[in-house]
PDB file of C-alpha atoms and ligand atoms in Angstrom:
ATOM      1  CA  MET A 259     -18.864 -23.256 -40.286  1.00  0.00           C
ATOM      2  CA  ILE A 260     -20.518 -24.654 -37.183  1.00  0.00           C
ATOM      3  CA  GLU A 261     -19.270 -23.175 -33.907  1.00  0.00           C
ATOM      4  CA  ILE A 262     -20.541 -24.335 -30.558  1.00  0.00           C
ATOM      5  CA  ARG A 263     -19.212 -22.333 -27.649  1.00  0.00           C
ATOM      6  CA  ASN A 264     -19.575 -23.158 -23.943  1.00  0.00           C
ATOM      7  CA  VAL A 265     -23.052 -24.574 -24.296  1.00  0.00           C
ATOM      8  CA  ILE A 266     -24.764 -25.548 -21.063  1.00  0.00           C
ATOM      9  CA  LYS A 267     -28.127 -27.305 -20.945  1.00  0.00           C
ATOM     10  CA  GLU A 268     -29.880 -28.645 -17.867  1.00  0.00           C
ATOM     11  CA  PHE A 269     -32.970 -30.817 -17.693  1.00  0.00           C
ATOM     12  CA  ASP A 270     -34.579 -30.560 -14.224  1.00  0.00           C
ATOM     13  CA  GLY A 271     -31.237 -29.859 -12.615  1.00  0.00           C
ATOM     14  CA  PHE A 272     -29.426 -32.588 -14.597  1.00  0.00           C
ATOM     15  CA  ARG A 273     -26.610 -31.109 -16.650  1.00  0.00           C
ATOM     16  CA  ALA A 274     -26.781 -32.843 -20.046  1.00  0.00           C
ATOM     17  CA  LEU A 275     -24.368 -30.390 -21.701  1.00  0.00           C
ATOM     18  CA  ASP A 276     -21.621 -29.038 -19.535  1.00  0.00           C
ATOM     19  CA  GLY A 277     -19.774 -26.261 -21.358  1.00  0.00           C
ATOM     20  CA  LEU A 278     -19.551 -27.983 -24.727  1.00  0.00           C
ATOM     21  CA  ASN A 279     -17.175 -26.585 -27.373  1.00  0.00           C
ATOM     22  CA  MET A 280     -16.969 -27.800 -30.916  1.00  0.00           C
ATOM     23  CA  THR A 281     -15.912 -26.455 -34.332  1.00  0.00           C
ATOM     24  CA  VAL A 282     -16.909 -28.014 -37.627  1.00  0.00           C
ATOM     25  CA  PRO A 283     -15.192 -26.411 -40.645  1.00  0.00           C
ATOM     26  CA  ASP A 284     -17.059 -25.960 -43.945  1.00  0.00           C
ATOM     27  CA  GLY A 285     -17.073 -29.084 -46.083  1.00  0.00           C
ATOM     28  CA  ALA A 286     -15.936 -31.302 -43.209  1.00  0.00           C
ATOM     29  CA  VAL A 287     -17.397 -34.689 -42.400  1.00  0.00           C
ATOM     30  CA  TYR A 288     -17.255 -34.480 -38.629  1.00  0.00           C
ATOM     31  CA  GLY A 289     -17.847 -37.574 -36.527  1.00  0.00           C
ATOM     32  CA  LEU A 290     -19.125 -36.983 -33.017  1.00  0.00           C
ATOM     33  CA  VAL A 291     -18.397 -40.086 -30.979  1.00  0.00           C
ATOM     34  CA  GLY A 292     -19.337 -40.917 -27.425  1.00  0.00           C
ATOM     35  CA  PRO A 293     -21.077 -43.511 -25.261  1.00  0.00           C
ATOM     36  CA  ASN A 294     -24.829 -43.634 -24.751  1.00  0.00           C
ATOM     37  CA  GLY A 295     -25.935 -40.678 -22.672  1.00  0.00           C
ATOM     38  CA  ALA A 296     -22.885 -38.540 -23.525  1.00  0.00           C
ATOM     39  CA  GLY A 297     -25.124 -35.789 -24.893  1.00  0.00           C
ATOM     40  CA  LYS A 298     -24.716 -36.314 -28.637  1.00  0.00           C
ATOM     41  CA  SER A 299     -28.419 -36.125 -29.463  1.00  0.00           C
ATOM     42  CA  THR A 300     -28.836 -33.179 -27.096  1.00  0.00           C
ATOM     43  CA  ILE A 301     -26.203 -31.039 -28.806  1.00  0.00           C
ATOM     44  CA  ILE A 302     -27.589 -32.090 -32.185  1.00  0.00           C
ATOM     45  CA  ARG A 303     -31.044 -30.894 -31.100  1.00  0.00           C
ATOM     46  CA  HIS A 304     -29.484 -27.529 -30.297  1.00  0.00           C
ATOM     47  CA  LEU A 305     -27.762 -27.381 -33.636  1.00  0.00           C
ATOM     48  CA  THR A 306     -31.030 -28.103 -35.416  1.00  0.00           C
ATOM     49  CA  GLY A 307     -32.938 -25.468 -33.456  1.00  0.00           C
ATOM     50  CA  ILE A 308     -35.116 -27.835 -31.416  1.00  0.00           C
ATOM     51  CA  TYR A 309     -33.681 -26.980 -27.983  1.00  0.00           C
ATOM     52  CA  ARG A 310     -32.570 -23.614 -26.690  1.00  0.00           C
ATOM     53  CA  GLN A 311     -29.354 -23.642 -24.675  1.00  0.00           C
ATOM     54  CA  ASP A 312     -29.312 -22.263 -21.104  1.00  0.00           C
ATOM     55  CA  SER A 313     -26.125 -20.414 -21.993  1.00  0.00           C
ATOM     56  CA  GLY A 314     -23.424 -20.372 -24.671  1.00  0.00           C
ATOM     57  CA  ASP A 315     -23.632 -20.046 -28.450  1.00  0.00           C
ATOM     58  CA  VAL A 316     -24.787 -22.386 -31.201  1.00  0.00           C
ATOM     59  CA  LEU A 317     -23.703 -20.738 -34.440  1.00  0.00           C
ATOM     60  CA  VAL A 318     -23.848 -21.611 -38.128  1.00  0.00           C
ATOM     61  CA  ASP A 319     -21.844 -19.129 -40.192  1.00  0.00           C
ATOM     62  CA  GLY A 320     -21.817 -16.847 -37.160  1.00  0.00           C
ATOM     63  CA  GLU A 321     -25.616 -16.807 -36.699  1.00  0.00           C
ATOM     64  CA  GLN A 322     -27.541 -18.275 -33.757  1.00  0.00           C
ATOM     65  CA  VAL A 323     -29.686 -21.208 -34.874  1.00  0.00           C
ATOM     66  CA  PHE A 324     -32.568 -21.104 -32.387  1.00  0.00           C
ATOM     67  CA  GLU A 325     -35.734 -19.581 -33.936  1.00  0.00           C
ATOM     68  CA  ASN A 326     -33.746 -18.481 -36.963  1.00  0.00           C
ATOM     69  CA  PRO A 327     -35.564 -19.871 -40.047  1.00  0.00           C
ATOM     70  CA  ALA A 328     -33.024 -18.392 -42.465  1.00  0.00           C
ATOM     71  CA  VAL A 329     -30.321 -20.581 -40.920  1.00  0.00           C
ATOM     72  CA  LYS A 330     -32.535 -23.613 -40.362  1.00  0.00           C
ATOM     73  CA  ASN A 331     -33.446 -23.575 -44.080  1.00  0.00           C
ATOM     74  CA  ARG A 332     -29.891 -24.555 -44.818  1.00  0.00           C
ATOM     75  CA  ILE A 333     -29.805 -27.459 -42.345  1.00  0.00           C
ATOM     76  CA  ALA A 334     -31.257 -30.920 -42.967  1.00  0.00           C
ATOM     77  CA  TYR A 335     -31.496 -33.362 -40.094  1.00  0.00           C
ATOM     78  CA  ILE A 336     -32.031 -37.084 -39.787  1.00  0.00           C
ATOM     79  CA  PRO A 337     -32.918 -37.782 -36.149  1.00  0.00           C
ATOM     80  CA  ASP A 338     -32.265 -41.070 -34.400  1.00  0.00           C
ATOM     81  CA  ASP A 339     -35.985 -41.814 -34.502  1.00  0.00           C
ATOM     82  CA  ILE A 340     -37.374 -40.702 -37.823  1.00  0.00           C
ATOM     83  CA  PHE A 341     -40.107 -38.072 -37.787  1.00  0.00           C
ATOM     84  CA  TYR A 342     -43.124 -38.263 -40.078  1.00  0.00           C
ATOM     85  CA  PHE A 343     -46.754 -37.230 -39.814  1.00  0.00           C
ATOM     86  CA  SER A 344     -48.924 -40.142 -38.806  1.00  0.00           C
ATOM     87  CA  ASN A 345     -50.284 -41.874 -41.928  1.00  0.00           C
ATOM     88  CA  ALA A 346     -48.101 -39.722 -44.231  1.00  0.00           C
ATOM     89  CA  ARG A 347     -46.800 -41.317 -47.395  1.00  0.00           C
ATOM     90  CA  ILE A 348     -43.200 -40.735 -48.512  1.00  0.00           C
ATOM     91  CA  GLY A 349     -44.447 -38.522 -51.355  1.00  0.00           C
ATOM     92  CA  GLU A 350     -46.529 -36.438 -48.949  1.00  0.00           C
ATOM     93  CA  MET A 351     -43.507 -35.930 -46.712  1.00  0.00           C
ATOM     94  CA  ALA A 352     -41.612 -34.834 -49.830  1.00  0.00           C
ATOM     95  CA  SER A 353     -44.297 -32.196 -50.507  1.00  0.00           C
ATOM     96  CA  PHE A 354     -43.981 -31.039 -46.909  1.00  0.00           C
ATOM     97  CA  TYR A 355     -40.200 -30.688 -47.211  1.00  0.00           C
ATOM     98  CA  ARG A 356     -40.648 -28.953 -50.586  1.00  0.00           C
ATOM     99  CA  SER A 357     -42.849 -26.349 -48.894  1.00  0.00           C
ATOM    100  CA  ILE A 358     -40.228 -25.680 -46.213  1.00  0.00           C
ATOM    101  CA  TYR A 359     -36.907 -25.910 -48.050  1.00  0.00           C
ATOM    102  CA  PRO A 360     -36.811 -23.392 -50.916  1.00  0.00           C
ATOM    103  CA  GLN A 361     -33.991 -25.299 -52.614  1.00  0.00           C
ATOM    104  CA  PHE A 362     -35.794 -28.686 -52.536  1.00  0.00           C
ATOM    105  CA  ASP A 363     -34.841 -30.497 -55.754  1.00  0.00           C
ATOM    106  CA  SER A 364     -37.794 -32.428 -57.189  1.00  0.00           C
ATOM    107  CA  GLY A 365     -35.673 -33.788 -60.054  1.00  0.00           C
ATOM    108  CA  ARG A 366     -33.378 -35.303 -57.512  1.00  0.00           C
ATOM    109  CA  PHE A 367     -36.322 -36.817 -55.662  1.00  0.00           C
ATOM    110  CA  LYS A 368     -37.264 -38.673 -58.857  1.00  0.00           C
ATOM    111  CA  LYS A 369     -33.711 -39.776 -59.583  1.00  0.00           C
ATOM    112  CA  LEU A 370     -33.001 -41.009 -56.075  1.00  0.00           C
ATOM    113  CA  GLY A 371     -36.262 -42.960 -56.192  1.00  0.00           C
ATOM    114  CA  GLU A 372     -34.374 -45.485 -58.324  1.00  0.00           C
ATOM    115  CA  VAL A 373     -31.562 -45.764 -55.790  1.00  0.00           C
ATOM    116  CA  PHE A 374     -33.804 -46.300 -52.804  1.00  0.00           C
ATOM    117  CA  ASP A 375     -36.343 -48.475 -54.570  1.00  0.00           C
ATOM    118  CA  LEU A 376     -39.180 -47.408 -52.295  1.00  0.00           C
ATOM    119  CA  ASP A 377     -42.664 -46.585 -53.493  1.00  0.00           C
ATOM    120  CA  PRO A 378     -43.421 -42.921 -52.643  1.00  0.00           C
ATOM    121  CA  LYS A 379     -47.065 -43.945 -52.199  1.00  0.00           C
ATOM    122  CA  ARG A 380     -46.207 -46.144 -49.229  1.00  0.00           C
ATOM    123  CA  GLN A 381     -47.035 -44.928 -45.765  1.00  0.00           C
ATOM    124  CA  MET A 382     -43.965 -44.178 -43.675  1.00  0.00           C
ATOM    125  CA  ARG A 383     -45.335 -45.907 -40.612  1.00  0.00           C
ATOM    126  CA  LYS A 384     -45.753 -49.168 -42.498  1.00  0.00           C
ATOM    127  CA  LEU A 385     -42.101 -49.297 -43.538  1.00  0.00           C
ATOM    128  CA  SER A 386     -39.434 -51.239 -41.658  1.00  0.00           C
ATOM    129  CA  LYS A 387     -37.008 -49.245 -39.510  1.00  0.00           C
ATOM    130  CA  GLY A 388     -34.283 -49.529 -42.146  1.00  0.00           C
ATOM    131  CA  MET A 389     -36.685 -48.472 -44.920  1.00  0.00           C
ATOM    132  CA  GLN A 390     -37.729 -45.445 -42.848  1.00  0.00           C
ATOM    133  CA  LYS A 391     -34.064 -44.515 -42.523  1.00  0.00           C
ATOM    134  CA  GLN A 392     -33.690 -44.850 -46.274  1.00  0.00           C
ATOM    135  CA  SER A 393     -36.665 -42.569 -46.888  1.00  0.00           C
ATOM    136  CA  ALA A 394     -35.208 -40.069 -44.430  1.00  0.00           C
ATOM    137  CA  PHE A 395     -31.952 -40.000 -46.433  1.00  0.00           C
ATOM    138  CA  TRP A 396     -33.941 -39.716 -49.638  1.00  0.00           C
ATOM    139  CA  LEU A 397     -35.839 -36.688 -48.329  1.00  0.00           C
ATOM    140  CA  ALA A 398     -32.850 -35.024 -46.641  1.00  0.00           C
ATOM    141  CA  LEU A 399     -30.655 -35.273 -49.741  1.00  0.00           C
ATOM    142  CA  CYS A 400     -33.369 -33.619 -51.847  1.00  0.00           C
ATOM    143  CA  CYS A 401     -33.300 -30.609 -49.497  1.00  0.00           C
ATOM    144  CA  CYS A 402     -29.784 -29.854 -50.844  1.00  0.00           C
ATOM    145  CA  PRO A 403     -28.653 -28.704 -47.417  1.00  0.00           C
ATOM    146  CA  GLN A 404     -25.538 -26.720 -46.685  1.00  0.00           C
ATOM    147  CA  VAL A 405     -25.324 -28.580 -43.376  1.00  0.00           C
ATOM    148  CA  LEU A 406     -26.445 -32.187 -43.009  1.00  0.00           C
ATOM    149  CA  VAL A 407     -26.879 -33.455 -39.448  1.00  0.00           C
ATOM    150  CA  LEU A 408     -27.145 -37.201 -38.912  1.00  0.00           C
ATOM    151  CA  ASP A 409     -27.871 -38.730 -35.507  1.00  0.00           C
ATOM    152  CA  GLU A 410     -26.751 -42.389 -35.437  1.00  0.00           C
ATOM    153  CA  PRO A 411     -27.714 -42.614 -39.108  1.00  0.00           C
ATOM    154  CA  VAL A 412     -26.743 -46.118 -40.095  1.00  0.00           C
ATOM    155  CA  ASP A 413     -28.604 -47.919 -37.304  1.00  0.00           C
ATOM    156  CA  GLY A 414     -30.987 -50.287 -39.015  1.00  0.00           C
ATOM    157  CA  LEU A 415     -29.478 -50.039 -42.497  1.00  0.00           C
ATOM    158  CA  ASP A 416     -28.114 -53.148 -44.162  1.00  0.00           C
ATOM    159  CA  PRO A 417     -24.423 -53.077 -45.208  1.00  0.00           C
ATOM    160  CA  VAL A 418     -25.184 -52.498 -48.887  1.00  0.00           C
ATOM    161  CA  MET A 419     -27.494 -49.588 -48.117  1.00  0.00           C
ATOM    162  CA  ARG A 420     -24.966 -48.166 -45.643  1.00  0.00           C
ATOM    163  CA  ARG A 421     -22.441 -47.936 -48.433  1.00  0.00           C
ATOM    164  CA  GLN A 422     -25.019 -46.525 -50.782  1.00  0.00           C
ATOM    165  CA  VAL A 423     -26.065 -43.680 -48.458  1.00  0.00           C
ATOM    166  CA  TRP A 424     -22.465 -42.832 -47.576  1.00  0.00           C
ATOM    167  CA  SER A 425     -21.518 -42.694 -51.227  1.00  0.00           C
ATOM    168  CA  LEU A 426     -24.439 -40.311 -51.876  1.00  0.00           C
ATOM    169  CA  VAL A 427     -23.563 -38.142 -48.865  1.00  0.00           C
ATOM    170  CA  LEU A 428     -19.841 -38.021 -49.676  1.00  0.00           C
ATOM    171  CA  GLY A 429     -20.712 -37.253 -53.297  1.00  0.00           C
ATOM    172  CA  ASP A 430     -22.577 -34.175 -52.055  1.00  0.00           C
ATOM    173  CA  VAL A 431     -19.641 -33.201 -49.853  1.00  0.00           C
ATOM    174  CA  ALA A 432     -17.327 -33.380 -52.875  1.00  0.00           C
ATOM    175  CA  GLN A 433     -19.640 -31.635 -55.333  1.00  0.00           C
ATOM    176  CA  ARG A 434     -21.506 -29.124 -53.235  1.00  0.00           C
ATOM    177  CA  GLY A 435     -19.205 -28.676 -50.263  1.00  0.00           C
ATOM    178  CA  THR A 436     -21.894 -29.898 -47.847  1.00  0.00           C
ATOM    179  CA  THR A 437     -20.821 -29.899 -44.196  1.00  0.00           C
ATOM    180  CA  VAL A 438     -21.775 -33.121 -42.421  1.00  0.00           C
ATOM    181  CA  LEU A 439     -22.061 -33.726 -38.695  1.00  0.00           C
ATOM    182  CA  VAL A 440     -22.640 -37.362 -37.843  1.00  0.00           C
ATOM    183  CA  SER A 441     -22.962 -38.922 -34.401  1.00  0.00           C
ATOM    184  CA  SER A 442     -22.232 -42.493 -33.447  1.00  0.00           C
ATOM    185  CA  HIS A 443     -21.414 -44.554 -30.387  1.00  0.00           C
ATOM    186  CA  ASN A 444     -19.052 -46.547 -32.579  1.00  0.00           C
ATOM    187  CA  LEU A 445     -15.758 -45.051 -33.681  1.00  0.00           C
ATOM    188  CA  ARG A 446     -15.107 -47.859 -36.137  1.00  0.00           C
ATOM    189  CA  GLU A 447     -18.217 -47.005 -38.058  1.00  0.00           C
ATOM    190  CA  LEU A 448     -16.979 -43.476 -38.734  1.00  0.00           C
ATOM    191  CA  GLU A 449     -13.447 -44.491 -39.600  1.00  0.00           C
ATOM    192  CA  ASP A 450     -13.902 -44.576 -43.379  1.00  0.00           C
ATOM    193  CA  VAL A 451     -16.022 -41.488 -43.804  1.00  0.00           C
ATOM    194  CA  CYS A 452     -14.942 -38.774 -41.381  1.00  0.00           C
ATOM    195  CA  ASP A 453     -12.135 -36.276 -41.820  1.00  0.00           C
ATOM    196  CA  HIS A 454     -12.701 -34.729 -38.371  1.00  0.00           C
ATOM    197  CA  VAL A 455     -13.536 -36.485 -35.135  1.00  0.00           C
ATOM    198  CA  GLY A 456     -14.734 -35.208 -31.773  1.00  0.00           C
ATOM    199  CA  ILE A 457     -14.837 -37.476 -28.732  1.00  0.00           C
ATOM    200  CA  MET A 458     -17.502 -36.534 -26.218  1.00  0.00           C
ATOM    201  CA  ASP A 459     -18.530 -37.706 -22.775  1.00  0.00           C
ATOM    202  CA  HIS A 460     -20.517 -36.244 -19.893  1.00  0.00           C
ATOM    203  CA  GLY A 461     -21.744 -33.278 -21.915  1.00  0.00           C
ATOM    204  CA  LYS A 462     -18.338 -32.137 -23.149  1.00  0.00           C
ATOM    205  CA  VAL A 463     -16.148 -32.626 -26.197  1.00  0.00           C
ATOM    206  CA  LEU A 464     -12.942 -33.987 -24.687  1.00  0.00           C
ATOM    207  CA  LEU A 465     -10.868 -33.884 -27.819  1.00  0.00           C
ATOM    208  CA  GLU A 466     -11.326 -32.904 -31.444  1.00  0.00           C
ATOM    209  CA  ARG A 467      -8.903 -33.464 -34.269  1.00  0.00           C
ATOM    210  CA  SER A 468      -8.709 -33.441 -38.049  1.00  0.00           C
ATOM    211  CA  LEU A 469      -7.510 -36.562 -39.778  1.00  0.00           C
ATOM    212  CA  ALA A 470      -4.406 -34.692 -40.959  1.00  0.00           C
ATOM    213  CA  GLN A 471      -3.556 -33.759 -37.355  1.00  0.00           C
ATOM    214  CA  LEU A 472      -4.132 -37.331 -36.258  1.00  0.00           C
ATOM    215  CA  GLN A 473      -1.961 -38.826 -38.948  1.00  0.00           C
ATOM    216  CA  ASP A 474       0.839 -36.378 -38.380  1.00  0.00           C
ATOM    217  CA  ASN A 475       0.884 -36.847 -34.639  1.00  0.00           C
ATOM    218  CA  MET A 476       1.178 -40.548 -34.157  1.00  0.00           C
ATOM    219  CA  VAL A 477       2.685 -43.519 -35.894  1.00  0.00           C
ATOM    220  CA  LYS A 478       2.754 -47.283 -35.501  1.00  0.00           C
ATOM    221  CA  MET A 479       6.127 -48.807 -36.454  1.00  0.00           C
ATOM    222  CA  GLN A 480       6.900 -52.465 -36.920  1.00  0.00           C
ATOM    223  CA  VAL A 481      10.548 -52.956 -36.082  1.00  0.00           C
ATOM    224  CA  VAL A 482      12.978 -55.872 -36.070  1.00  0.00           C
ATOM    225  CA  PHE A 483      16.340 -55.222 -34.401  1.00  0.00           C
ATOM    226  CA  ARG A 484      19.526 -57.016 -35.481  1.00  0.00           C
ATOM    227  CA  ASP A 485      20.140 -58.555 -32.077  1.00  0.00           C
ATOM    228  CA  PRO A 486      17.439 -61.247 -31.579  1.00  0.00           C
ATOM    229  CA  ASP A 487      17.413 -60.491 -27.845  1.00  0.00           C
ATOM    230  CA  ALA A 488      17.218 -56.719 -28.240  1.00  0.00           C
ATOM    231  CA  GLN A 489      14.863 -54.801 -25.972  1.00  0.00           C
ATOM    232  CA  VAL A 490      13.239 -51.510 -26.953  1.00  0.00           C
ATOM    233  CA  PRO A 491      16.040 -48.951 -26.583  1.00  0.00           C
ATOM    234  CA  PRO A 492      15.234 -46.788 -23.556  1.00  0.00           C
ATOM    235  CA  GLY A 493      16.154 -43.658 -25.537  1.00  0.00           C
ATOM    236  CA  LEU A 494      13.182 -44.057 -27.926  1.00  0.00           C
ATOM    237  CA  PRO A 495      10.096 -41.962 -27.114  1.00  0.00           C
ATOM    238  CA  VAL A 496       7.650 -44.861 -27.255  1.00  0.00           C
ATOM    239  CA  LEU A 497       4.049 -44.580 -26.007  1.00  0.00           C
ATOM    240  CA  HIS A 498       3.351 -48.264 -26.221  1.00  0.00           C
ATOM    241  CA  ALA A 499       5.366 -51.307 -27.212  1.00  0.00           C
ATOM    242  CA  SER A 500       4.309 -54.889 -27.871  1.00  0.00           C
ATOM    243  CA  ARG A 501       6.241 -57.835 -29.230  1.00  0.00           C
ATOM    244  CA  LEU A 502       5.387 -60.847 -31.352  1.00  0.00           C
ATOM    245  CA  GLY A 503       8.389 -63.066 -32.013  1.00  0.00           C
ATOM    246  CA  ARG A 504      11.113 -60.710 -33.154  1.00  0.00           C
ATOM    247  CA  ILE A 505       8.725 -58.028 -34.392  1.00  0.00           C
ATOM    248  CA  TYR A 506       8.170 -55.088 -32.113  1.00  0.00           C
ATOM    249  CA  THR A 507       5.155 -52.861 -32.649  1.00  0.00           C
ATOM    250  CA  LEU A 508       5.943 -49.398 -31.371  1.00  0.00           C
ATOM    251  CA  ILE A 509       3.484 -46.529 -31.066  1.00  0.00           C
ATOM    252  CA  MET A 510       5.250 -43.189 -31.150  1.00  0.00           C
ATOM    253  CA  ARG A 511       3.954 -39.634 -30.927  1.00  0.00           C
ATOM    254  CA  MET A 512       5.488 -38.309 -34.170  1.00  0.00           C
ATOM    255  CA  ASN A 513       5.087 -38.784 -37.915  1.00  0.00           C
ATOM    256  CA  ALA A 514       6.554 -41.651 -39.917  1.00  0.00           C
ATOM    257  CA  GLN A 515       9.612 -39.741 -41.180  1.00  0.00           C
ATOM    258  CA  GLU A 516      10.548 -38.642 -37.668  1.00  0.00           C
ATOM    259  CA  ALA A 517      10.159 -42.207 -36.438  1.00  0.00           C
ATOM    260  CA  GLN A 518      12.455 -43.477 -39.176  1.00  0.00           C
ATOM    261  CA  ARG A 519      15.030 -40.870 -38.125  1.00  0.00           C
ATOM    262  CA  CYS A 520      14.750 -41.864 -34.455  1.00  0.00           C
ATOM    263  CA  LEU A 521      15.203 -45.540 -35.285  1.00  0.00           C
ATOM    264  CA  ALA A 522      18.062 -45.110 -37.784  1.00  0.00           C
ATOM    265  CA  PRO A 523      20.875 -45.016 -35.137  1.00  0.00           C
ATOM    266  CA  TYR A 524      19.809 -48.520 -33.987  1.00  0.00           C
ATOM    267  CA  ASP A 525      20.202 -49.825 -37.577  1.00  0.00           C
ATOM    268  CA  PRO A 526      17.135 -52.106 -37.469  1.00  0.00           C
ATOM    269  CA  LEU A 527      16.631 -54.926 -39.974  1.00  0.00           C
ATOM    270  CA  LEU A 528      13.104 -53.671 -40.545  1.00  0.00           C
ATOM    271  CA  ALA A 529      11.280 -50.453 -39.669  1.00  0.00           C
ATOM    272  CA  ASP A 530       7.934 -50.037 -41.406  1.00  0.00           C
ATOM    273  CA  ALA A 531       5.173 -47.588 -40.644  1.00  0.00           C
ATOM    274  CA  VAL A 532       1.740 -49.254 -40.623  1.00  0.00           C
ATOM    275  CA  PRO A 533      -1.596 -47.427 -40.479  1.00  0.00           C
ATOM    276  CA  LEU A 534      -3.234 -46.802 -37.116  1.00  0.00           C
ATOM    277  CA  THR A 535      -6.971 -47.121 -36.787  1.00  0.00           C
ATOM    278  CA  LEU A 536      -8.861 -44.136 -35.366  1.00  0.00           C
ATOM    279  CA  GLU A 537      -9.654 -46.286 -32.375  1.00  0.00           C
ATOM    280  CA  GLU A 538      -5.977 -46.924 -31.678  1.00  0.00           C
ATOM    281  CA  ILE A 539      -5.112 -43.267 -32.101  1.00  0.00           C
ATOM    282  CA  PHE A 540      -7.671 -42.212 -29.527  1.00  0.00           C
ATOM    283  CA  ILE A 541      -6.718 -44.917 -27.074  1.00  0.00           C
ATOM    284  CA  TYR A 542      -3.051 -43.946 -27.161  1.00  0.00           C
ATOM    285  CA  GLU A 543      -3.722 -40.239 -27.464  1.00  0.00           C
ATOM    286  CA  LEU A 544      -5.905 -40.180 -24.383  1.00  0.00           C
ATOM    287  CA  GLY A 545      -4.621 -43.247 -22.580  1.00  0.00           C
ATOM    288  CA  GLY A 546      -2.316 -41.339 -20.305  1.00  0.00           C
ATOM    289  CA  VAL A 547      -4.640 -38.417 -19.760  1.00  0.00           C
ATOM    290  CA  ASP A 548      -8.083 -39.801 -19.199  1.00  0.00           C
ATOM    291  CA  TYR A 549      -8.599 -43.481 -18.708  1.00  0.00           C
ATOM    292  CA  ALA A 550     -12.354 -43.071 -18.908  1.00  0.00           C
ATOM    293  CA  VAL A 551     -11.945 -42.494 -22.615  1.00  0.00           C
ATOM    294  CA  LYS A 552     -10.568 -45.977 -23.089  1.00  0.00           C
ATOM    295  CA  ASP A 553     -13.979 -47.283 -22.243  1.00  0.00           C
ATOM    296  CA  ILE A 554     -15.630 -44.967 -24.718  1.00  0.00           C
ATOM    297  CA  VAL A 555     -13.761 -46.050 -27.773  1.00  0.00           C
ATOM    298  CA  LEU A 556     -13.386 -49.731 -27.082  1.00  0.00           C
TER     299      LEU A 556
HETATM  300  P1  ADP B 134     -26.617 -39.589 -26.455  1.00  0.00           P
HETATM  301  O1  ADP B 134     -27.333 -39.154 -27.680  1.00  0.00           O
HETATM  302  O2  ADP B 134     -25.168 -39.225 -26.444  1.00  0.00           O
HETATM  303  O3  ADP B 134     -26.799 -41.041 -26.166  1.00  0.00           O
HETATM  304  P2  ADP B 134     -28.460 -37.783 -25.132  1.00  0.00           P
HETATM  305  O4  ADP B 134     -28.050 -36.477 -25.685  1.00  0.00           O
HETATM  306  O5  ADP B 134     -29.695 -38.387 -25.708  1.00  0.00           O
HETATM  307  O6  ADP B 134     -27.248 -38.800 -25.201  1.00  0.00           O
HETATM  308  O7  ADP B 134     -28.676 -37.636 -23.560  1.00  0.00           O
HETATM  309  C1  ADP B 134     -27.730 -37.053 -22.702  1.00  0.00           C
HETATM  310  C2  ADP B 134     -28.276 -37.037 -21.299  1.00  0.00           C
HETATM  311  O8  ADP B 134     -29.303 -36.061 -21.195  1.00  0.00           O
HETATM  312  C3  ADP B 134     -28.891 -38.360 -20.860  1.00  0.00           C
HETATM  313  O9  ADP B 134     -28.556 -38.579 -19.500  1.00  0.00           O
HETATM  314  C4  ADP B 134     -30.384 -38.133 -21.030  1.00  0.00           C
HETATM  315  O10 ADP B 134     -31.111 -38.875 -20.100  1.00  0.00           O
HETATM  316  C5  ADP B 134     -30.513 -36.646 -20.744  1.00  0.00           C
HETATM  317  N1  ADP B 134     -31.625 -36.047 -21.518  1.00  0.00           N
HETATM  318  C6  ADP B 134     -31.637 -35.861 -22.854  1.00  0.00           C
HETATM  319  N2  ADP B 134     -32.791 -35.273 -23.243  1.00  0.00           N
HETATM  320  C7  ADP B 134     -33.526 -35.092 -22.130  1.00  0.00           C
HETATM  321  C8  ADP B 134     -34.824 -34.519 -21.853  1.00  0.00           C
HETATM  322  N3  ADP B 134     -35.585 -34.028 -22.831  1.00  0.00           N
HETATM  323  N4  ADP B 134     -35.238 -34.504 -20.571  1.00  0.00           N
HETATM  324  C9  ADP B 134     -34.464 -34.983 -19.571  1.00  0.00           C
HETATM  325  N5  ADP B 134     -33.240 -35.531 -19.740  1.00  0.00           N
HETATM  326  C10 ADP B 134     -32.772 -35.585 -21.003  1.00  0.00           C
HETATM  327 MG1   MG B 135     -28.406 -40.200 -29.073  1.00  0.00          MG
END
């Protein structure tokens, strides 16, 4: 489990992390979403042992990460700009990782070579940005990490390769129980892969939820009332209502069964629950509390 407690980090008096709290359960795929400059890469660099926090705790399975090789051995990291030694070939980087990660799987390196279709003899610096990202995934997956940390990972990957890397990563989550932390400035991108989401801005996580919590907490109902001129009954606890012809779309803070029960007394012609996107959930969830967040997710 990853636990980040009250982490503060200042750069020359600028507070990049301002009491950040975050919990990532084992085996979760946790999406960390926030606008540019929110502090996503900064907290990730703490979690991977690159930065030391001014105060607070950065813990993996209860152990501090900074200068703790035993913990860092279990973490693989794909940064937003890929690291490689100048002139290094992919194969040479693989040897480097093999020397650092005791569980590096050379068989896997061979097998995944077919998926990525890159020549291990090619120099990293001569690859395109997307190909460098692919090699980074190739190397990271061979480290068989317990925790995989991805900073804006799909930038530069084509749609086919995006799917390919996510299917490999999610395969590892299913088979090996890998915990994944992935950052993005785009909530939509994380929609299909994450089961936990944290929204961050100005060095803090404003809200974190599991998918189960999200789905149980809010529902979008499409409703047609018998009376063509009916308005939304004032007794209904509706967060947001819109209307297209006779169809009302009602967002309610409850699950689908509760919404059906609330609507039953009005005997509607139609009352169907339709899925909410993550983006919608966050807009409505935070709309009344913090308008700044609207700008983050849109
Ligand atoms: P994000 O990844 O969410 O876009 P970052 O974590 O990279 O944001 O940056 C958060 C803030 O901290 C930004 O204002 C950035 O300028 C500042 N920052 C990050 N790293 C450093 C650093 N090494 N020195 C000074 N300021 C930094
Ligand atoms: Mg970043």
